[in-house]
GROMACS .gro file of C-alpha atoms in nm:
model
  317
    1MET     CA    1   2.025  -0.293  -1.336
    2PHE     CA    2   1.639  -0.305  -1.298
    3THR     CA    3   1.493  -0.249  -1.633
    4SER     CA    4   1.226  -0.401  -1.850
    5PRO     CA    5   1.340  -0.652  -2.111
    6ALA     CA    6   1.189  -0.510  -2.434
    7SER     CA    7   1.208  -0.135  -2.377
    8GLN     CA    8   1.491  -0.125  -2.139
    9ARG     CA    9   1.297   0.140  -1.940
   10LEU     CA   10   1.387   0.190  -1.561
   11ILE     CA   11   1.154   0.051  -1.304
   12ARG     CA   12   0.899   0.250  -1.110
   13LEU     CA   13   0.809   0.027  -0.817
   14VAL     CA   14   0.483   0.116  -0.656
   15LEU     CA   15   0.381  -0.063  -0.331
   16ASP     CA   16   0.053  -0.078  -0.127
   17PHE     CA   17   0.132  -0.091   0.250
   18ASP     CA   18  -0.142  -0.273   0.459
   19GLY     CA   19  -0.148  -0.646   0.376
   20THR     CA   20   0.121  -0.589   0.105
   21LEU     CA   21   0.439  -0.463   0.274
   22THR     CA   22   0.291  -0.590   0.607
   23THR     CA   23   0.144  -0.927   0.649
   24THR     CA   24  -0.178  -0.785   0.801
   25ASP     CA   25  -0.380  -0.477   0.820
   26THR     CA   26  -0.236  -0.233   1.071
   27LEU     CA   27  -0.529  -0.024   1.151
   28ALA     CA   28  -0.596  -0.190   1.500
   29PRO     CA   29  -0.245  -0.101   1.642
   30LEU     CA   30  -0.259   0.242   1.487
   31SER     CA   31  -0.600   0.315   1.650
   32GLN     CA   32  -0.468   0.177   1.972
   33ILE     CA   33  -0.225   0.481   1.978
   34GLY     CA   34  -0.528   0.714   2.034
   35TYR     CA   35  -0.676   0.517   2.301
   36ASP     CA   36  -0.336   0.500   2.497
   37HIS     CA   37  -0.285   0.863   2.450
   38ALA     CA   38  -0.641   0.930   2.596
   39ALA     CA   39  -0.579   0.716   2.885
   40ARG     CA   40  -0.250   0.910   2.964
   41ARG     CA   41  -0.429   1.255   2.980
   42ALA     CA   42  -0.472   1.419   3.318
   43ASN     CA   43  -0.838   1.406   3.274
   44PRO     CA   44  -0.872   1.079   3.066
   45ALA     CA   45  -1.111   1.127   2.764
   46LYS     CA   46  -1.385   0.894   2.721
   47LEU     CA   47  -1.359   0.767   2.365
   48PRO     CA   48  -1.617   0.536   2.190
   49PRO     CA   49  -1.483   0.182   2.142
   50TRP     CA   50  -1.315   0.125   1.802
   51SER     CA   51  -1.583  -0.142   1.739
   52ASP     CA   52  -1.841   0.150   1.708
   53ILE     CA   53  -1.635   0.308   1.426
   54VAL     CA   54  -1.599  -0.032   1.258
   55ASP     CA   55  -1.976  -0.131   1.305
   56ALA     CA   56  -2.086   0.213   1.155
   57TYR     CA   57  -1.857   0.154   0.868
   58VAL     CA   58  -1.997  -0.207   0.802
   59SER     CA   59  -2.354  -0.077   0.839
   60ASP     CA   60  -2.305   0.189   0.557
   61TYR     CA   61  -2.116  -0.059   0.346
   62LYS     CA   62  -2.386  -0.315   0.356
   63ALA     CA   63  -2.660  -0.049   0.288
   64HIS     CA   64  -2.472   0.073  -0.016
   65ILE     CA   65  -2.429  -0.284  -0.143
   66SER     CA   66  -2.809  -0.351  -0.119
   67SER     CA   67  -2.887  -0.031  -0.331
   68TYR     CA   68  -2.616  -0.035  -0.582
   69ALA     CA   69  -2.669  -0.146  -0.929
   70PRO     CA   70  -2.539  -0.342  -1.118
   71ALA     CA   71  -2.484  -0.607  -0.849
   72ALA     CA   72  -2.143  -0.766  -0.813
   73SER     CA   73  -2.264  -1.080  -1.011
   74ALA     CA   74  -2.369  -0.868  -1.302
   75ARG     CA   75  -2.047  -0.661  -1.324
   76ARG     CA   76  -1.835  -0.797  -1.608
   77THR     CA   77  -1.608  -0.518  -1.720
   78ILE     CA   78  -1.318  -0.320  -1.549
   79ALA     CA   79  -1.513  -0.007  -1.603
   80GLU     CA   80  -1.808  -0.141  -1.417
   81GLU     CA   81  -1.603  -0.267  -1.119
   82ALA     CA   82  -1.410   0.057  -1.093
   83ALA     CA   83  -1.732   0.241  -1.079
   84TRP     CA   84  -1.849   0.035  -0.791
   85LEU     CA   85  -1.514   0.072  -0.601
   86ASN     CA   86  -1.522   0.452  -0.640
   87SER     CA   87  -1.878   0.471  -0.548
   88LEU     CA   88  -1.745   0.388  -0.200
   89GLN     CA   89  -1.585   0.729  -0.149
   90PRO     CA   90  -1.862   0.884   0.058
   91ILE     CA   91  -1.850   0.567   0.271
   92GLU     CA   92  -1.482   0.575   0.336
   93GLN     CA   93  -1.483   0.954   0.394
   94ALA     CA   94  -1.767   0.920   0.645
   95SER     CA   95  -1.575   0.662   0.831
   96ALA     CA   96  -1.267   0.882   0.846
   97ASN     CA   97  -1.477   1.172   0.947
   98ARG     CA   98  -1.644   0.971   1.219
   99ALA     CA   99  -1.313   0.869   1.376
  100VAL     CA  100  -1.175   1.231   1.360
  101SER     CA  101  -1.491   1.368   1.520
  102ALA     CA  102  -1.474   1.107   1.801
  103GLY     CA  103  -1.134   1.233   1.873
  104ILE     CA  104  -0.965   0.896   1.846
  105TRP     CA  105  -0.631   1.060   1.775
  106GLU     CA  106  -0.677   1.392   1.924
  107GLY     CA  107  -0.355   1.524   2.065
  108VAL     CA  108  -0.133   1.218   1.951
  109THR     CA  109   0.217   1.336   1.873
  110LYS     CA  110   0.479   1.214   1.610
  111SER     CA  111   0.711   1.068   1.895
  112GLU     CA  112   0.395   0.858   2.022
  113VAL     CA  113   0.344   0.718   1.677
  114GLN     CA  114   0.700   0.645   1.640
  115GLU     CA  115   0.733   0.478   1.967
  116ALA     CA  116   0.425   0.255   1.900
  117ALA     CA  117   0.556   0.164   1.558
  118THR     CA  118   0.884   0.052   1.707
  119LYS     CA  119   0.721  -0.147   1.968
  120ALA     CA  120   0.472  -0.311   1.718
  121ILE     CA  121   0.779  -0.432   1.517
  122LEU     CA  122   0.979  -0.548   1.815
  123HIS     CA  123   0.680  -0.726   1.960
  124GLU     CA  124   0.569  -0.865   1.617
  125ASN     CA  125   0.231  -0.701   1.630
  126VAL     CA  126   0.308  -0.580   1.278
  127LYS     CA  127   0.517  -0.794   1.056
  128LEU     CA  128   0.681  -0.707   0.732
  129ARG     CA  129   0.673  -0.935   0.435
  130ARG     CA  130   0.972  -1.145   0.355
  131GLY     CA  131   1.216  -0.990   0.114
  132TRP     CA  132   1.065  -0.629   0.135
  133ASP     CA  133   1.392  -0.468   0.241
  134GLU     CA  134   1.621  -0.637   0.001
  135LEU     CA  135   1.385  -0.557  -0.299
  136ILE     CA  136   1.384  -0.190  -0.188
  137ARG     CA  137   1.757  -0.193  -0.144
  138ASN     CA  138   1.842  -0.324  -0.482
  139VAL     CA  139   1.594  -0.109  -0.668
  140SER     CA  140   1.709   0.209  -0.499
  141LYS     CA  141   2.065   0.144  -0.598
  142HIS     CA  142   1.990   0.231  -0.955
  143LYS     CA  143   1.978   0.591  -1.061
  144GLY     CA  144   1.641   0.674  -1.234
  145SER     CA  145   1.456   0.387  -1.072
  146THR     CA  146   1.195   0.499  -0.823
  147ILE     CA  147   0.999   0.341  -0.531
  148GLU     CA  148   0.674   0.464  -0.385
  149VAL     CA  149   0.438   0.354  -0.110
  150VAL     CA  150   0.088   0.448  -0.197
  151SER     CA  151  -0.170   0.363   0.061
  152VAL     CA  152  -0.517   0.446   0.203
  153ASN     CA  153  -0.386   0.408   0.549
  154TRP     CA  154  -0.467   0.685   0.792
  155SER     CA  155  -0.121   0.787   0.861
  156ARG     CA  156   0.190   0.848   0.636
  157TRP     CA  157   0.402   0.894   0.934
  158TRP     CA  158   0.289   0.547   1.087
  159ILE     CA  159   0.391   0.395   0.745
  160LYS     CA  160   0.736   0.556   0.756
  161CYS     CA  161   0.790   0.457   1.125
  162ILE     CA  162   0.699   0.090   1.054
  163LEU     CA  163   0.938   0.071   0.776
  164ASP     CA  164   1.208   0.245   0.960
  165ALA     CA  165   1.173   0.013   1.259
  166GLY     CA  166   1.164  -0.294   1.041
  167TRP     CA  167   1.471  -0.189   0.844
  168SER     CA  168   1.658  -0.099   1.179
  169LEU     CA  169   1.574  -0.443   1.313
  170ASP     CA  170   1.754  -0.619   1.020
  171HIS     CA  171   2.032  -0.362   0.925
  172ASP     CA  172   2.304  -0.209   1.140
  173ASP     CA  173   2.305   0.113   0.941
  174LYS     CA  174   2.026   0.279   0.758
  175ASP     CA  175   2.124   0.255   0.398
  176VAL     CA  176   2.106   0.594   0.230
  177ASN     CA  177   2.010   0.406  -0.082
  178GLY     CA  178   1.742   0.222   0.103
  179LEU     CA  179   1.450   0.383   0.275
  180ASP     CA  180   1.565   0.731   0.212
  181ALA     CA  181   1.473   0.665  -0.163
  182VAL     CA  182   1.104   0.557  -0.075
  183ALA     CA  183   0.844   0.826  -0.133
  184ILE     CA  184   0.533   0.777   0.080
  185TYR     CA  185   0.180   0.894  -0.027
  186SER     CA  186  -0.096   0.853   0.217
  187ASN     CA  187  -0.338   1.028   0.447
  188GLU     CA  188  -0.224   1.168   0.782
  189LEU     CA  189  -0.348   1.217   1.134
  190PRO     CA  190  -0.487   1.567   1.203
  191SER     CA  191  -0.283   1.609   1.512
  192ILE     CA  192   0.049   1.575   1.343
  193VAL     CA  193  -0.022   1.673   0.984
  194GLN     CA  194   0.154   2.018   1.030
  195ASP     CA  195   0.455   1.874   1.222
  196ILE     CA  196   0.570   1.601   0.982
  197ASP     CA  197   0.888   1.776   0.842
  198LYS     CA  198   0.973   2.022   1.116
  199THR     CA  199   1.209   1.795   1.314
  200MET     CA  200   1.360   1.604   1.022
  201LYS     CA  201   1.695   1.679   0.860
  202SER     CA  202   1.524   1.688   0.523
  203PRO     CA  203   1.172   1.682   0.405
  204MET     CA  204   1.006   1.328   0.407
  205PRO     CA  205   0.973   1.201   0.052
  206GLY     CA  206   0.634   1.175  -0.093
  207ALA     CA  207   0.334   1.379   0.031
  208GLY     CA  208   0.032   1.380   0.254
  209VAL     CA  209  -0.269   1.337   0.027
  210PRO     CA  210  -0.616   1.223   0.075
  211LEU     CA  211  -0.636   0.871  -0.063
  212ARG     CA  212  -0.952   0.667   0.028
  213THR     CA  213  -1.040   0.470  -0.283
  214SER     CA  214  -0.915   0.262  -0.571
  215GLY     CA  215  -0.971   0.550  -0.800
  216ASP     CA  216  -0.768   0.794  -0.560
  217LYS     CA  217  -0.480   0.559  -0.594
  218LEU     CA  218  -0.518   0.533  -0.967
  219GLN     CA  219  -0.516   0.899  -1.021
  220HIS     CA  220  -0.179   0.907  -0.835
  221LEU     CA  221  -0.052   0.630  -1.041
  222ARG     CA  222  -0.140   0.827  -1.355
  223GLY     CA  223  -0.050   1.165  -1.233
  224SER     CA  224   0.332   1.125  -1.260
  225VAL     CA  225   0.329   0.933  -1.584
  226THR     CA  226   0.518   1.127  -1.869
  227PRO     CA  227   0.345   1.161  -2.196
  228GLU     CA  228   0.612   0.993  -2.419
  229LYS     CA  229   0.647   0.622  -2.381
  230ARG     CA  230   1.011   0.623  -2.419
  231ASP     CA  231   1.044   0.846  -2.117
  232ARG     CA  232   0.820   0.644  -1.903
  233PRO     CA  233   0.951   0.381  -1.664
  234PHE     CA  234   0.823   0.023  -1.652
  235THR     CA  235   0.559   0.048  -1.364
  236VAL     CA  236   0.542  -0.242  -1.133
  237TYR     CA  237   0.246  -0.215  -0.886
  238VAL     CA  238   0.215  -0.458  -0.595
  239GLY     CA  239  -0.109  -0.480  -0.397
  240ASP     CA  240  -0.332  -0.735  -0.208
  241SER     CA  241  -0.693  -0.606  -0.208
  242ALA     CA  242  -0.975  -0.446  -0.411
  243THR     CA  243  -0.855  -0.110  -0.344
  244ASP     CA  244  -0.552  -0.211  -0.559
  245LEU     CA  245  -0.745  -0.334  -0.862
  246GLU     CA  246  -0.735  -0.036  -1.083
  247CYS     CA  247  -0.364   0.019  -1.020
  248LEU     CA  248  -0.291  -0.364  -1.081
  249VAL     CA  249  -0.472  -0.326  -1.420
  250GLU     CA  250  -0.310   0.004  -1.504
  251ALA     CA  251   0.053  -0.103  -1.440
  252ASP     CA  252   0.278  -0.260  -1.690
  253LEU     CA  253   0.308  -0.530  -1.441
  254GLY     CA  254   0.051  -0.592  -1.158
  255ILE     CA  255   0.139  -0.827  -0.885
  256CYS     CA  256  -0.112  -0.962  -0.628
  257ILE     CA  257   0.032  -1.057  -0.292
  258ARG     CA  258  -0.125  -1.400  -0.204
  259ASP     CA  259  -0.048  -1.595   0.115
  260VAL     CA  260  -0.041  -1.979   0.102
  261ASN     CA  261  -0.383  -1.957   0.302
  262MET     CA  262  -0.530  -1.644   0.150
  263GLY     CA  263  -0.681  -1.383   0.363
  264SER     CA  264  -1.018  -1.229   0.302
  265SER     CA  265  -0.900  -0.927   0.120
  266GLN     CA  266  -0.671  -1.155  -0.098
  267LYS     CA  267  -0.958  -1.380  -0.169
  268GLU     CA  268  -1.203  -1.097  -0.257
  269LEU     CA  269  -0.955  -0.941  -0.503
  270ALA     CA  270  -0.899  -1.292  -0.664
  271GLN     CA  271  -1.270  -1.345  -0.704
  272ARG     CA  272  -1.308  -0.994  -0.861
  273LEU     CA  273  -1.030  -1.063  -1.102
  274ALA     CA  274  -1.172  -1.397  -1.196
  275ARG     CA  275  -1.517  -1.244  -1.247
  276LEU     CA  276  -1.371  -0.989  -1.480
  277ASP     CA  277  -1.215  -1.279  -1.668
  278ILE     CA  278  -0.855  -1.154  -1.606
  279THR     CA  279  -0.606  -1.438  -1.598
  280VAL     CA  280  -0.367  -1.429  -1.294
  281GLY     CA  281  -0.077  -1.677  -1.296
  282ARG     CA  282   0.218  -1.713  -1.072
  283ILE     CA  283   0.504  -1.469  -1.129
  284GLY     CA  284   0.757  -1.746  -1.193
  285ASP     CA  285   0.550  -1.868  -1.497
  286LEU     CA  286   0.539  -1.520  -1.643
  287SER     CA  287   0.932  -1.523  -1.692
  288LYS     CA  288   0.883  -1.826  -1.928
  289THR     CA  289   0.703  -1.596  -2.189
  290ARG     CA  290   0.806  -1.249  -2.070
  291SER     CA  291   0.492  -1.127  -2.204
  292HIS     CA  292   0.367  -0.792  -2.068
  293VAL     CA  293   0.039  -0.733  -2.261
  294LYS     CA  294  -0.187  -0.525  -2.040
  295PRO     CA  295  -0.355  -0.609  -1.816
  296CYS     CA  296  -0.069  -0.825  -1.715
  297ILE     CA  297  -0.128  -0.948  -1.366
  298VAL     CA  298   0.044  -1.229  -1.165
  299TRP     CA  299   0.064  -1.340  -0.811
  300ALA     CA  300   0.349  -1.388  -0.573
  301ASN     CA  301   0.383  -1.502  -0.209
  302ASP     CA  302   0.636  -1.237  -0.112
  303PHE     CA  303   0.896  -0.994  -0.221
  304ALA     CA  304   1.166  -1.236  -0.256
  305GLU     CA  305   0.980  -1.392  -0.549
  306ILE     CA  306   0.924  -1.051  -0.681
  307GLU     CA  307   1.286  -0.947  -0.657
  308GLU     CA  308   1.395  -1.267  -0.845
  309TYR     CA  309   1.154  -1.199  -1.129
  310LEU     CA  310   1.274  -0.837  -1.163
  311GLN     CA  311   1.643  -0.961  -1.164
  312GLN     CA  312   1.544  -1.192  -1.459
  313LEU     CA  313   1.422  -0.885  -1.632
  314SER     CA  314   1.753  -0.736  -1.590
  315THR     CA  315   1.970  -1.034  -1.707
  316LYS     CA  316   1.756  -1.174  -1.991
  317ARG     CA  317   1.762  -0.871  -2.220
   0.00000   0.00000   0.00000
């Protein structure tokens, strides 16, 4: 059973999506759905290139960096870094508004998103990280343990369809104790937000909620915690980027996903943690001391390593 060694609390497993469950960011294939839809119209819509949306975001971001104080080199506390991360909210929201106003996903349907997600998995344009399915399967088997995906991705339905496609690729039957137990919290495309649960046998676990910043994710993480410690699960948070920083610090155990050759988001997170003087060791080394003094943050290459460690928490009580 997945429990923490000291308190024997059940596990609450909270996962980021882009770059964590997946090996890379998935915004490019998600945005392409809108362009493909526009091209199929009777009167094809003329959409601005996606690079325009990206360039506008980068311009806003750079302008904000130049005017924000204290500068990165002078930020030495978690509170200072959190303030910076959450000052990006207007930048993130403006980018979302820009894409919606441009009509990038106007008229896109659930079935189009599902079809694109399936193709992305089959053609390996989106890859899921090693061991993700077995970790979810094993945690979900234990009554009381919970699994959530909490993401700033643009579409909760896209996340579900990617996970469904990845699961179906490796499993003959969808395990009722597998993906059905995963609650997904994320944003949603305006064109399908009202249609998510209509054709499903049961409501999709989780909720469509506005998540844009590190602080939004932290608010969600804290929002479902019970006041009494004995009633709280042992929270494990897994992420890969600066948007995950506050949740990694808040969790009983924060786990940074790091590839052998770290990507830019992974490097940025590692640099921030180092600047804040937060030691991040490999997850296998933590098992030797089994110390969970917060902030307790480690790194792992994949979910197979994470599952191995959680199994150790279960057996070495």
